[in-house]
Coordinates of C-alpha atoms and ligand atoms in Angstrom, one line a residue:
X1201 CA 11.2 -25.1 48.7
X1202 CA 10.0 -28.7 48.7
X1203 CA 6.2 -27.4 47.9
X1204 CA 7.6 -25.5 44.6
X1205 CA 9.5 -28.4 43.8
X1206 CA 6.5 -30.5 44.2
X1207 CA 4.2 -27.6 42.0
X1208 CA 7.1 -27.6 39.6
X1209 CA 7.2 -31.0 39.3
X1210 CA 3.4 -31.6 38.8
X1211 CA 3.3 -28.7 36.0
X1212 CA 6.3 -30.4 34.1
X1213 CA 4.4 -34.0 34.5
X1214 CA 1.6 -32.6 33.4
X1215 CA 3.0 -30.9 30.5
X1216 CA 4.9 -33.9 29.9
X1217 CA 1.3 -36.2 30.0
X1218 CA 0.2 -33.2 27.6
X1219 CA 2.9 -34.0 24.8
X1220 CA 3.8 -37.1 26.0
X1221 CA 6.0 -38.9 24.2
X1222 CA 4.9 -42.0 21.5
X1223 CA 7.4 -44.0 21.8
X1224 CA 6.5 -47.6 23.4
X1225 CA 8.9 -50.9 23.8
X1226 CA 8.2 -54.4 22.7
X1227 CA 9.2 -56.8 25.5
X1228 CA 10.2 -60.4 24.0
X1229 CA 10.8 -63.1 26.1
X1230 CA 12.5 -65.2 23.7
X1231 CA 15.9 -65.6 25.3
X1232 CA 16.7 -68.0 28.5
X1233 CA 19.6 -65.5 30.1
X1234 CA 17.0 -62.4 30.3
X1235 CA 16.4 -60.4 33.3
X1236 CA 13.6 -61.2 35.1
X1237 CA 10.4 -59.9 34.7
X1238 CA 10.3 -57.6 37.6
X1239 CA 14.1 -56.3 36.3
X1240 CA 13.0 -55.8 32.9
X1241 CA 10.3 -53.7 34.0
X1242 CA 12.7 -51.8 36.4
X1243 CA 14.7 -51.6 33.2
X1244 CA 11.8 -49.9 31.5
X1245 CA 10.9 -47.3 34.0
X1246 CA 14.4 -46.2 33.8
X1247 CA 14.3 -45.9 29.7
X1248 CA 11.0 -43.3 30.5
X1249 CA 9.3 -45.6 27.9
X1250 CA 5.7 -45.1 28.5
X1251 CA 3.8 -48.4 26.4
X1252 CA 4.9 -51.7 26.5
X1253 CA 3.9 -54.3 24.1
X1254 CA 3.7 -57.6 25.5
X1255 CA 3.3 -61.4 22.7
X1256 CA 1.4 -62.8 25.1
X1257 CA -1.0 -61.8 28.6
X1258 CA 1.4 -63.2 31.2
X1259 CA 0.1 -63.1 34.6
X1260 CA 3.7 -62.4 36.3
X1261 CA 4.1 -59.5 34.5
X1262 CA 0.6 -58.3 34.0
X1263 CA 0.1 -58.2 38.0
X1264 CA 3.7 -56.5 37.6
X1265 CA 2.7 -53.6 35.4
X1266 CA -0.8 -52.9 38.2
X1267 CA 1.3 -50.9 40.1
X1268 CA 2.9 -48.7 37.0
X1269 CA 1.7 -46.3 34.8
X1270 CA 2.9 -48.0 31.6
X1271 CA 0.2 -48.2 28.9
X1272 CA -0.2 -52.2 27.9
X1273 CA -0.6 -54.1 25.5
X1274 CA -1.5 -57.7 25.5
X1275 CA -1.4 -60.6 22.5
X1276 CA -4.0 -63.5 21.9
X1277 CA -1.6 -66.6 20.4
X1278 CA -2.3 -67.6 17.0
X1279 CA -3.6 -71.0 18.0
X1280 CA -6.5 -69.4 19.6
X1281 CA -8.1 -67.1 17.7
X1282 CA -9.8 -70.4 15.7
X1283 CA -11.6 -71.7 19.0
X1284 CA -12.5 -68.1 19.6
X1285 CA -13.9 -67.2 15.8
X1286 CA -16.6 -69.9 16.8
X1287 CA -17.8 -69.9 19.9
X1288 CA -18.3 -66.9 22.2
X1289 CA -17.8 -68.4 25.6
X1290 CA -14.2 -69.3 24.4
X1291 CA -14.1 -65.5 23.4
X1292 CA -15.5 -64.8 27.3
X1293 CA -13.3 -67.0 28.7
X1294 CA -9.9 -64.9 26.9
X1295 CA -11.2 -61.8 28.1
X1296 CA -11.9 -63.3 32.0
X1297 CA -9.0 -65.0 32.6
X1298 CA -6.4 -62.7 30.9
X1299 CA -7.5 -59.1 31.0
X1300 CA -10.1 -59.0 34.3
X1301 CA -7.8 -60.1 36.7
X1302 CA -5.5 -57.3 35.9
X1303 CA -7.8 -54.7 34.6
X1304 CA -8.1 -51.7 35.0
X1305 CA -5.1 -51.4 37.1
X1306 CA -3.2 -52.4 34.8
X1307 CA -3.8 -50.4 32.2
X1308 CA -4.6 -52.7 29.4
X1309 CA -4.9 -50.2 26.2
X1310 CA -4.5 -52.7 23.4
X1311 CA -5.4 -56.3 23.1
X1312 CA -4.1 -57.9 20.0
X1313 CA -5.5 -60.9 18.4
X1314 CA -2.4 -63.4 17.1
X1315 CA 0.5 -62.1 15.3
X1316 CA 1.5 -61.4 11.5
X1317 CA -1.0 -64.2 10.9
X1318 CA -1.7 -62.9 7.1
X1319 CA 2.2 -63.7 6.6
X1320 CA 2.0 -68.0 7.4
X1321 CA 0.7 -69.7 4.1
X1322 CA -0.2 -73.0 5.4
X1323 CA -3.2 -74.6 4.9
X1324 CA -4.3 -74.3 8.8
X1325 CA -2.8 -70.8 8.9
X1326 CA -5.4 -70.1 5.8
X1327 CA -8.5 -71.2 7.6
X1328 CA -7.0 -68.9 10.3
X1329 CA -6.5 -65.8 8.2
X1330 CA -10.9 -66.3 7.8
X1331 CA -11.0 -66.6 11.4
X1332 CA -9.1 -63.8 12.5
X1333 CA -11.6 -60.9 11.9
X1334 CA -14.6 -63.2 13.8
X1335 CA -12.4 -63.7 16.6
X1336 CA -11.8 -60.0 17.0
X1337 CA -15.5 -59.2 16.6
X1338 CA -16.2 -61.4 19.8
X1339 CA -13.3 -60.5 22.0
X1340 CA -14.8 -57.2 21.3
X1341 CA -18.0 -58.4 22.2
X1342 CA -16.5 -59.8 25.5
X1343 CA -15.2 -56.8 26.4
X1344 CA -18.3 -54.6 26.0
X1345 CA -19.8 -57.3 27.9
X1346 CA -17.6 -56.4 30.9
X1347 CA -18.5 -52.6 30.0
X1348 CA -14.8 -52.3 29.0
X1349 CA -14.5 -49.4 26.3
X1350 CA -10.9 -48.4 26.4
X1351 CA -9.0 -51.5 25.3
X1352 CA -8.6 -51.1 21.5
X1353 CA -8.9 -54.9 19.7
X1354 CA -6.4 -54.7 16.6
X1355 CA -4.0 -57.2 14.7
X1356 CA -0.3 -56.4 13.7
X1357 CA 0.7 -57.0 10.3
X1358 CA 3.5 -57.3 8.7
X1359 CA 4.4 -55.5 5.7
X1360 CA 3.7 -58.5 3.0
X1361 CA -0.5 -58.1 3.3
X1362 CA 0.5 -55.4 0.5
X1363 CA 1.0 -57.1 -3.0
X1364 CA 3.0 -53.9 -4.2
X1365 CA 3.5 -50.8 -2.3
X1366 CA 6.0 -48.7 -4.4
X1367 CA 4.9 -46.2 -5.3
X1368 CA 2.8 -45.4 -1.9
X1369 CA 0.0 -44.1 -4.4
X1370 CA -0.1 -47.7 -6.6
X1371 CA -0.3 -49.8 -3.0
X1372 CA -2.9 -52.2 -2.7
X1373 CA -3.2 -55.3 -0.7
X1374 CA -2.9 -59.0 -1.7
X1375 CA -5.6 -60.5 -3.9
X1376 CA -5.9 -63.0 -1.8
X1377 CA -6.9 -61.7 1.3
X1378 CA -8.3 -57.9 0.1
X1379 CA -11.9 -59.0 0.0
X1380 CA -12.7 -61.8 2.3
X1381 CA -10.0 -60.6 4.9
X1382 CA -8.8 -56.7 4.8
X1383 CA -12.1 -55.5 3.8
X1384 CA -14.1 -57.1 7.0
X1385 CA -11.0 -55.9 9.3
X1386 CA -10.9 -52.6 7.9
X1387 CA -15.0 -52.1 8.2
X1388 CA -13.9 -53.3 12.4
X1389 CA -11.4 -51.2 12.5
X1390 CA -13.5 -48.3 11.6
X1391 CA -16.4 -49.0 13.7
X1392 CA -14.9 -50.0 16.5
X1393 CA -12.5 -46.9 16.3
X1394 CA -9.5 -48.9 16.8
X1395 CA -5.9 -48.8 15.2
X1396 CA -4.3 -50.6 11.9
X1397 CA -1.1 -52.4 13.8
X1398 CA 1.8 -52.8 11.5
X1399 CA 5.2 -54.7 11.3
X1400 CA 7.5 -52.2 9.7
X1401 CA 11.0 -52.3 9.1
X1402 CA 12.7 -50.5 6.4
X1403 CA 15.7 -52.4 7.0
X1404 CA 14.0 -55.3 5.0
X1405 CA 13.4 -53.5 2.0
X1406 CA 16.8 -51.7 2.4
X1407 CA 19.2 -54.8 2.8
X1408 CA 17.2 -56.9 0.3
X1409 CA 17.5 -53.9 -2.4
X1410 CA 21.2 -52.1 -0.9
X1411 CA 22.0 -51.1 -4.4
X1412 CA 18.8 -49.2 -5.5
X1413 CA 17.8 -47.4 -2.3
X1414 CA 20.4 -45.7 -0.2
X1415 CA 21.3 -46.4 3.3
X1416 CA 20.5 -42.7 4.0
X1417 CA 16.9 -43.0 2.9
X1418 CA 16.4 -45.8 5.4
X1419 CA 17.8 -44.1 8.3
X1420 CA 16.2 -40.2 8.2
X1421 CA 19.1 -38.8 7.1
X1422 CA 18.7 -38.6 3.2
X1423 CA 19.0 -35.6 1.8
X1424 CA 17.4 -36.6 -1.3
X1425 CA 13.7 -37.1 -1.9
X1426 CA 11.9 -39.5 -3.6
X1427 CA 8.5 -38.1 -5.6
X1428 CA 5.5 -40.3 -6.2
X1429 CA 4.5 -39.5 -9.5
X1430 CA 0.5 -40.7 -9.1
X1431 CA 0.3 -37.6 -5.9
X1432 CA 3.2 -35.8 -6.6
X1433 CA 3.4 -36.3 -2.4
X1434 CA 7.8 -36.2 -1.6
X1435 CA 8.8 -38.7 0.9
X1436 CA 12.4 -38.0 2.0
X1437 CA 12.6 -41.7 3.7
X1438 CA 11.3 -45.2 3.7
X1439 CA 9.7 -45.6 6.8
X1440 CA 6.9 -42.5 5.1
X1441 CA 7.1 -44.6 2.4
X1442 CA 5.8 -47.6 3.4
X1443 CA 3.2 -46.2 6.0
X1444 CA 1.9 -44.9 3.2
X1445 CA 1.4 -47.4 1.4
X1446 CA -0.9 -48.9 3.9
X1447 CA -2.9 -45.8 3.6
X1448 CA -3.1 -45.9 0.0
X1449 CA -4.2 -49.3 0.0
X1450 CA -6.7 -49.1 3.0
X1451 CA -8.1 -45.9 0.9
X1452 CA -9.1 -48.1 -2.2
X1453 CA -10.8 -50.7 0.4
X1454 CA -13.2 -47.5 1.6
X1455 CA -11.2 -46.6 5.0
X1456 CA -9.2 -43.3 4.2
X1457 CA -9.1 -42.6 7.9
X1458 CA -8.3 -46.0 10.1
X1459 CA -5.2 -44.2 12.3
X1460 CA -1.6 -46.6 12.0
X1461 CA 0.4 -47.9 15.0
X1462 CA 3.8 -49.0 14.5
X1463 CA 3.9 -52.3 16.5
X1464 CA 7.3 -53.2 15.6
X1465 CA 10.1 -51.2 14.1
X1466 CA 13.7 -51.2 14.6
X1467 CA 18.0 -51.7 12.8
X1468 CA 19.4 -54.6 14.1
X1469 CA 22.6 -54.1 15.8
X1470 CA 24.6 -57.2 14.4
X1471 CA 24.3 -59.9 12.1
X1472 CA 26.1 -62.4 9.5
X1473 CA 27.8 -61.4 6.5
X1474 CA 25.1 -61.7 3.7
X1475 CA 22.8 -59.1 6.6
X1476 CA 24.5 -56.5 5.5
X1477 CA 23.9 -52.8 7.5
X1478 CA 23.1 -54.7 10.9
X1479 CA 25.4 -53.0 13.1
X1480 CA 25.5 -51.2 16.3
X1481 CA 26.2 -47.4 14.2
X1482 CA 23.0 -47.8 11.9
X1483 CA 21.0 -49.4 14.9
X1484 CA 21.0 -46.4 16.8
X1485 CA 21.1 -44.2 14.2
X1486 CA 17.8 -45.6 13.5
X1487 CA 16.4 -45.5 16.5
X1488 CA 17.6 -42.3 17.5
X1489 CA 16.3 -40.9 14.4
X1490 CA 12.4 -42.6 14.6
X1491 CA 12.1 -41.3 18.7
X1492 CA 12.7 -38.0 17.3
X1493 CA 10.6 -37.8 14.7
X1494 CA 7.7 -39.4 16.4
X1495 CA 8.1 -37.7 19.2
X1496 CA 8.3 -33.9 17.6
X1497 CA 5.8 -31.6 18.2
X1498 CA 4.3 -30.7 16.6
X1499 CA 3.6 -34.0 15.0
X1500 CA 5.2 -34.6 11.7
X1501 CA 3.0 -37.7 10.7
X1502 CA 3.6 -38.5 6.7
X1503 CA 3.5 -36.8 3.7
X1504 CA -0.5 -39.0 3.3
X1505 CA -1.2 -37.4 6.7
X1506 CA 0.5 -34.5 7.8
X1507 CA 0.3 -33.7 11.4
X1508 CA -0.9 -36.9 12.4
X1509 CA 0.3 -39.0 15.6
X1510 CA 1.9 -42.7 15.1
X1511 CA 2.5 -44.5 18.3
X1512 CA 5.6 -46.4 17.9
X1513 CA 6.6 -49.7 19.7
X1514 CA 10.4 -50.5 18.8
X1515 CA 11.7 -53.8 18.8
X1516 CA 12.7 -55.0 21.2
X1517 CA 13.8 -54.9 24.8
X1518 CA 16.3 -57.0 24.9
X1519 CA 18.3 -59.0 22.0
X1520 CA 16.9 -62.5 22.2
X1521 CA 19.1 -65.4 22.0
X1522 CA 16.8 -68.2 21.5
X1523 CA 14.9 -66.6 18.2
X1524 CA 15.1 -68.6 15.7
X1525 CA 16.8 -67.7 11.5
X1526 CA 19.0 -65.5 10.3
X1527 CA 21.6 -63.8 13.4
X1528 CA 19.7 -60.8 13.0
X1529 CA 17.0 -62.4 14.6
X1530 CA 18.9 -62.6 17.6
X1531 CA 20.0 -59.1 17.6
X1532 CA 16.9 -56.3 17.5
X1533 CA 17.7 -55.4 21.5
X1534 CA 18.0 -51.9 23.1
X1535 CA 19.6 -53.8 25.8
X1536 CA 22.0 -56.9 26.0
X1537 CA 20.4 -59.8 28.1
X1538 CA 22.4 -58.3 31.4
X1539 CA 20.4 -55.2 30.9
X1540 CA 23.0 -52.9 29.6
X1541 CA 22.2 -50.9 27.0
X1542 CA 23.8 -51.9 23.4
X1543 CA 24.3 -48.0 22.6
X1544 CA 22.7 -45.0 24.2
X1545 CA 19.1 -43.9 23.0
X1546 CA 17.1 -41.3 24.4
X1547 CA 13.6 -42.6 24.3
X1548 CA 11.5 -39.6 25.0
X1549 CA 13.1 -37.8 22.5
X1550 CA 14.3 -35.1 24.5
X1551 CA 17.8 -35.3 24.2
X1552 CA 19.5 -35.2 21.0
X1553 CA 22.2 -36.9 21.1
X1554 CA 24.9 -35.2 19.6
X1555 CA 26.6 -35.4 23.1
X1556 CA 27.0 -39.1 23.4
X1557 CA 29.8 -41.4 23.2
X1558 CA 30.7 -42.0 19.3
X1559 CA 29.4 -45.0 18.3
X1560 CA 31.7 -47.8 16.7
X1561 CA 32.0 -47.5 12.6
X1562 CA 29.7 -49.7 10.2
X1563 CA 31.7 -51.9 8.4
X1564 CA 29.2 -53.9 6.6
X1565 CA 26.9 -51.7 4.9
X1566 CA 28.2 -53.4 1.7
X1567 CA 26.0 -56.2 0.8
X1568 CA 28.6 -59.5 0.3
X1569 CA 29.0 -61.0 -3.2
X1570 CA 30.3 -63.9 -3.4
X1571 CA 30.4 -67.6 -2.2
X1572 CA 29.9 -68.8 2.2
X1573 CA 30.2 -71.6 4.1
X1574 CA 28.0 -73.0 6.8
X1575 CA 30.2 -74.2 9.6
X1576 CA 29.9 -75.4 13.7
X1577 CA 30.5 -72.6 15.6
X1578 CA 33.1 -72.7 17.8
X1579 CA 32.7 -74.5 21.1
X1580 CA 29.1 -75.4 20.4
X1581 CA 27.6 -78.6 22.6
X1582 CA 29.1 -81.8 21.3
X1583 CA 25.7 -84.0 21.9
X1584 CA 23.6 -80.9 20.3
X1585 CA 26.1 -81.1 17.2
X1586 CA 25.8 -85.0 16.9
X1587 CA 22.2 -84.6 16.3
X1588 CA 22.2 -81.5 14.1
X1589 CA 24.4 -83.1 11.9
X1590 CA 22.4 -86.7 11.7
X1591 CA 19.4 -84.2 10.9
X1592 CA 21.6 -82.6 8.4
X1593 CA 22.7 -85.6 6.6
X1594 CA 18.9 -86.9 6.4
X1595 CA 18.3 -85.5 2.7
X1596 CA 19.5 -88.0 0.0
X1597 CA 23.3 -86.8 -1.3
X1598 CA 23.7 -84.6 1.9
X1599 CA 26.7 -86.1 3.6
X1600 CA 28.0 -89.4 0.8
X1601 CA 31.5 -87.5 1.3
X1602 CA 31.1 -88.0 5.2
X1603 CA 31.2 -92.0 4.5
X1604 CA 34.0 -93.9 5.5
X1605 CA 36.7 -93.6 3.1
X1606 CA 35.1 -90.9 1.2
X1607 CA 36.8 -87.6 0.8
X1608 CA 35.3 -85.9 3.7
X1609 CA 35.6 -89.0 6.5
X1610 CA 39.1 -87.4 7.7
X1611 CA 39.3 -86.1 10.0
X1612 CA 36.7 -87.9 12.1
X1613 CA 35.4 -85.1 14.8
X1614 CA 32.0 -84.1 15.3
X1615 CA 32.8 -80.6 14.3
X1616 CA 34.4 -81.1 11.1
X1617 CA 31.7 -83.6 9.9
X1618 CA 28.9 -81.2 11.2
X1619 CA 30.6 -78.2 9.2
X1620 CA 30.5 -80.3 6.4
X1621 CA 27.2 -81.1 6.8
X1622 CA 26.0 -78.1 7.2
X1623 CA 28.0 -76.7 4.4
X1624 CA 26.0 -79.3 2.3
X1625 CA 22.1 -79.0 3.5
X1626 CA 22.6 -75.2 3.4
X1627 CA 24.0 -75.5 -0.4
X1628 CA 21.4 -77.8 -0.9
X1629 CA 18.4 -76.1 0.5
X1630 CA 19.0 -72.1 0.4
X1631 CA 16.6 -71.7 -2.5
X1632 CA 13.5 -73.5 -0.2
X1633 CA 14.2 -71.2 2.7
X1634 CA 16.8 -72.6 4.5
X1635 CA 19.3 -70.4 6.8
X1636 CA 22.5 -71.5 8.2
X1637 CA 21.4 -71.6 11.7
X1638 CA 20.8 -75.0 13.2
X1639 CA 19.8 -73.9 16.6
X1640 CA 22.7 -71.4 16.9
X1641 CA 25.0 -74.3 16.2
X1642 CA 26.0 -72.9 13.0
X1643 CA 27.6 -70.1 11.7
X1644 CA 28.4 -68.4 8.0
X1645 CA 31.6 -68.2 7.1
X1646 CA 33.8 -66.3 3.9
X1647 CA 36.4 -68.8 3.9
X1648 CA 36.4 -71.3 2.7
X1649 CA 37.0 -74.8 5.2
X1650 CA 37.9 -77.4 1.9
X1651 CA 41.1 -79.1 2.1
X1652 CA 42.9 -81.3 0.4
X1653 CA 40.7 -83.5 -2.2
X1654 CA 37.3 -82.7 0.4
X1655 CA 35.3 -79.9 -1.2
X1656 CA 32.7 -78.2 0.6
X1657 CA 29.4 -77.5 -1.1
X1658 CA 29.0 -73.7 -1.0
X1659 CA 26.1 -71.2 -1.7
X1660 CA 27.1 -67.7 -3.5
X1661 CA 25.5 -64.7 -2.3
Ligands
LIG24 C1 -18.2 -73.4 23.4 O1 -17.2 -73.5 24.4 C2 -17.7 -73.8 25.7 C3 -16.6 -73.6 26.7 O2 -15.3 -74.1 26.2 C4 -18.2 -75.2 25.6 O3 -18.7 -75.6 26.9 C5 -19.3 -75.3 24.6 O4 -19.8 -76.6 24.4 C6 -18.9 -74.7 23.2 N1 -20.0 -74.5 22.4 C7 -20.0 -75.0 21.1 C8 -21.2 -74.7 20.3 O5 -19.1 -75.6 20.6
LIG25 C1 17.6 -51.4 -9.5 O1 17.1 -50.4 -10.3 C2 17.4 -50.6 -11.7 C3 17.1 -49.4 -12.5 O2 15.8 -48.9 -12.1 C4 16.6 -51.9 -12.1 O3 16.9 -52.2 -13.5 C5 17.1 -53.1 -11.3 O4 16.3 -54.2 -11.6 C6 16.9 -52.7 -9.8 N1 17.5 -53.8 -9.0 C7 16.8 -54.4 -8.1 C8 17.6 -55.5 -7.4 O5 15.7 -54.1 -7.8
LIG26 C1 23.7 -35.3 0.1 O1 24.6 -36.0 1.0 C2 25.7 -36.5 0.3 C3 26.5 -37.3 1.3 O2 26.4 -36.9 2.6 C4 26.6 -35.3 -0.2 O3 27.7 -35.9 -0.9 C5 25.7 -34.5 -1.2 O4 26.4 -33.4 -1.7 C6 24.4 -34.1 -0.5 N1 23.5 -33.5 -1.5 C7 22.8 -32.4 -1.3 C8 21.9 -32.0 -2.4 O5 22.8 -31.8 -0.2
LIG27 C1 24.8 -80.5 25.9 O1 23.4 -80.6 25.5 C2 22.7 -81.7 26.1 C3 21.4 -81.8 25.5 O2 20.8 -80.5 25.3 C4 22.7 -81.3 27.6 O3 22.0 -82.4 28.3 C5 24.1 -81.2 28.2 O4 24.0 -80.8 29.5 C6 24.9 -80.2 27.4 N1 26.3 -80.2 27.8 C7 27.0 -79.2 28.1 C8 28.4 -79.4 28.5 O5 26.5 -78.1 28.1
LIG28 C1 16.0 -90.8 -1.3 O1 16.2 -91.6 -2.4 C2 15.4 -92.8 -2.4 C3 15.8 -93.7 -3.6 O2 16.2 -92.9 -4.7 C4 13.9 -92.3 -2.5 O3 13.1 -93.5 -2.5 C5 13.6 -91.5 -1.3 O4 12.3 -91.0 -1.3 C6 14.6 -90.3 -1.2 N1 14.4 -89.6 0.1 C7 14.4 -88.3 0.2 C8 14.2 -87.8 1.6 O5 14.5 -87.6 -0.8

C-alpha cells in the first residue's frame, strides 16, 4: 500500500514536472513587519509556486532556497551594472560572490541585471541605459567562465521602452533607445538564447484610460474582441495585447523569435480614490484568471504566438508597507504581512475556483471626478508629521495661511497644519509628479477639511 502510494506519487510528480505549472512569485522585501525569510519561503512551498523572483542575491535566503526545488531568480542593483559595463573583474567578482556560493544547489535559473532601468530619465540613469547591455555581455562572460550554462542573463522592462503599442501591429520602441540600446540587447538576447523580461500590468493602461477600455478586457473575462486592423490578429484582452506589442516591435528590430517572460504582473487589492479598480474582487479576479491561462495546456500563448509558453512571476508575495507613491504601491500582495492570504488563489492552476468563498464587491471601479484633499492620516507619528510638514512648507506660497494670524494658524496642532500643508504642496505640485503620500503620513481625502474663512488648496481629479 505505501509502495503504490509512493509509485503513484512519483507518476503524478512526474507528470506534474511534465506540465508543470508557469506560474512563479516575486518576493519583495520592501516592508519592515514581513515574515521572515525562512517563513516566507515556508509560505511559498505551501502556495505550490515553483519560481521565485528575488530584487536582489541575498545570502539568507539564497542559502535558504539550496535545500528547495524552487527555480530562482536573482537581480544585479542598478548602481552596479556601470562598474560592471567596464571592467571584467568587477563582472567576476558579481558572479563569485553572489551566485557560486549558492550555485548549483540553488537552482539559480535567471540572473537579472538592474531593474526597469530604460524607465529613469536622469542624466546618470542615461549613461546607465548604454551600460546595461555591456554589463550583461560580461556577467555572461563570468558565468561561462565558471562553465555555468543554465542561468539565463536578461533585464525586466517595463512597458514604457515602447513609444506606442496600440495597435500590437504599429508597436515599436522609443527612438531613443531602439538603436543604441534595444537593438544590442535584442542581438544578446538572441545569441545567448535567453528571455525578453517584461513589467506588465494592464491595470495601468486600464485605470489610466477606465472610460475607453472595459474593465472586462483587463481582467479575461471580456466577451468582446478587439481586431488589429494591420494583422487582422483578435485579442479578446489586454494582457495579449500588450505582449504583443513587444513582439511586434522586437520583429521590426530583426528578432521575431526572442521568447517573453512576465517578470511582474498583477491587480492591486486596494488603493486611494483617484486608483480606481484596486480592490480585493478584481485582484483575484485577475490573478485567478492569468494562473489559468498560463497554466492551460495546452498552452494558449497570444494571438502573435499561438501555443507558446510565458512564464509568469506575479507581483508580489506579500503587500509591502514601506513602498513608496501612490497606496497601490503598498498593496500588490498575495498575502498580508502576517502571511495570510488577502483572498484565495490557486497558483497551479488546478483548481478553479468557482468553489471559494465570494469575494467582497468592487466599489470603485468608477474612476473619481472631481476635487481631493491631502490630509495627516489619522494617528500618524507626531515628530514624523512636524518634519513632513516643515518639508512641505519649503516651496515659496506653500503654507503663508499657516502664519500666525493668517487664516489657517487656528487651530494650532500639528495635524491640522500638516493637513494643510499637505493639501497645499500636493495642489501645488500634482502636475510635476507629486503624490499625496509623505511617507505614509498622508492620505486623500473627498471631503473637503476647509472651515470657516481657511480654504484648503485642492487638486481635481
Ligand atoms: C577593475 O576592477 C578591479 C577590482 O575591483 C581593480 O583592481 C582594477 O584596477 C580595475 N581595472 C580597471 C582597468 O579599472
Ligand atoms: C476615448 O476614445 C475616444 C473615441 O475614440 C477618443 O476621442 C478619446 O480621446 C479617448 N479618450 C481617452 C482618454 O483616450
Ligand atoms: C457581454 O457581456 C455583457 C455583460 O456581462 C452582456 O451584457 C452582453 O450581452 C455580452 N455580450 C455578448 C455578445 O455576449
Ligand atoms: C516617532 O518617530 C520618531 C522618529 O522616527 C521615533 O524616534 C519615535 O520613536 C516615534 N514615536 C512613536 C510613538 O512611535
Ligand atoms: C522663493 O522666492 C524667492 C524670492 O522671490 C526666490 O529668490 C527663491 O528662489 C524662491 N525659492 C523657491 C524654492 O522657489
Amino acid at each position: 500500500m505505501v509502495l503504490l502510494a509512493i509509485f503513484l506519487f512519483s507518476i503524478l510528480s512526474l507528470s506534474r514536472a511534465g506540465t508543470s505549472t508557469q506560474i512563479g512569485v516575486n518576493y519583495g522585501q520592501l516592508g519592515n513587519n514581513l515574515p521572515s525569510p525562512r517563513q516566507s519561503i515556508e509560505l511559498l512551498k505551501a502556495m505550490k509556486v515553483q519560481s521565485v523572483k528575488l530584487y536582489d542575491a541575498n545570502p539568507e535566503i539564497l542559502n535558504l532556497l539550496s535545500s528547495t526545488k524552487f527555480q530562482v531568480s536573482i537581480m544585479v542593483a542598478n548602481h552596479e551594472i556601470s562598474g560592471i559595463a567596464t571592467n571584467q573583474s568587477i563582472a567576476d567578482e558579481w558572479v563569485r560572490n553572489n551566485v557560486l556560493p549558492y550555485y548549483p544547489e540553488t537552482s539559480i535559473r535567471f540572473l537579472l541585471v538592474g531593474n526597469e532601468i530604460l524607465s529613469y530619465y536622469t542624466e546618470e540613469a542615461r549613461q546607465m541605459w548604454l551600460d546595461l547591455v555591456p554589463a550583461m555581455r560580461r556577467i555572461k562572460k563570468s558565468l561561462r567562465a565558471q562553465s555555468i550554462r543554465d542561468i539565463r542573463v536578461g533585464t525586466p522592462l517595463a512597458m514604457d521602452v515602447l513609444q506606442s503599442s496600440f495597435p500590437p501591429s504599429n508597436a515599436m520602441f522609443r527612438s531613443d533607445i531602439r538603436e543604441s540600446v534595444m537593438k544590442p540587447m535584442l542581438r544578446f538576447l538572441d545569441r545567448t538564447e535567453s528571455f525578453f523580461f517584461v513589467d506588465v500590468y494592464p491595470y495601468f493602461p486600464w485605470s489610466s484610460n477606465s472610460y475607453n477600455i472595459s474593465l472586462d478586457f483587463a481582467l479575461f473575462r471580456g466577451n468582446s474582441s478587439v481586431i488589429d486592423p494591420g494583422t487582422g490578429l483578435i485579442y479578446t484582452n489586454l494582457l495579449d495585447q500588450m505582449l504583443d506589442s513587444l513582439i511586434f516591435a522586437m520583429s521590426k528590430l530583426g528578432y521575431p523569435n526572442i521568447r517573453l517572460v512576465i517578470a511582474e504582473t498583477g491587480w492591486p487589492n486596494s488603493g486611494d480614490i483617484a486608483e480606481p479598480g484596486a480592490n480585493i474582487f478584481n485582484a483575484a479576479t485577475y490573478n485567478r484568471n492569468l494562473v489559468q491561462r498560463m497554466s492551460a495546456e495546452p498552452r494558449i500563448g497570444t494571438p502573435a504566438r499561438p501555443g507558446v509558453a510565458i512564464p509568469t512571476f506575479i507581483f508580489s508575495l506579500f503587500d509591502e508597507n514601506q513602498k513608496p507613491g501612490l497606496v497601490t504601491e503598498r498593496h500588490w500582495g498575495l498575502l498580508h504581512p502576517d502571511g495570510t492570504p488577502i483572498y484565495e488563489i490557486d497558483l497551479t492552476g488546478i483548481r478553479a475556483m468557482s468553489d471559494s468563498a465570494p469575494l467582497p464587491a468592487a466599489e470603485n471601479n468608477v474612476q473619481y471626478k472631481g476635487k481631493a484633499w491631502c490630509v495627516a492620516v489619522k494617528g500618524a507619528n507626531l515628530t514624523e508629521l512636524a518634519a513632513a510638514l516643515s518639508s512641505a512648507c519649503e516651496g515659496n506660497g506653500t503654507c503663508e495661511a499657516l502664519a500666525p494670524g493668517k487664516e489657517c494658524y487656528q487651530p494650532v496642532s500639528i495635524t491640522w497644519h500638516a493637513s494643510y500643508a499637505f493639501s497645499s504642496y500636493w495642489a501645488k505640485s500634482k502636475s510635476k509628479g507629486a503624490t499625496c503620500y509623505f511617507n505614509g503620513l498622508a492620505k486623500q481625502t473627498t471631503r473637503n477639511p476647509s472651515r470657516d474663512s481657511c480654504n484648503f488648496p485642492s487638486v481635481t481629479l
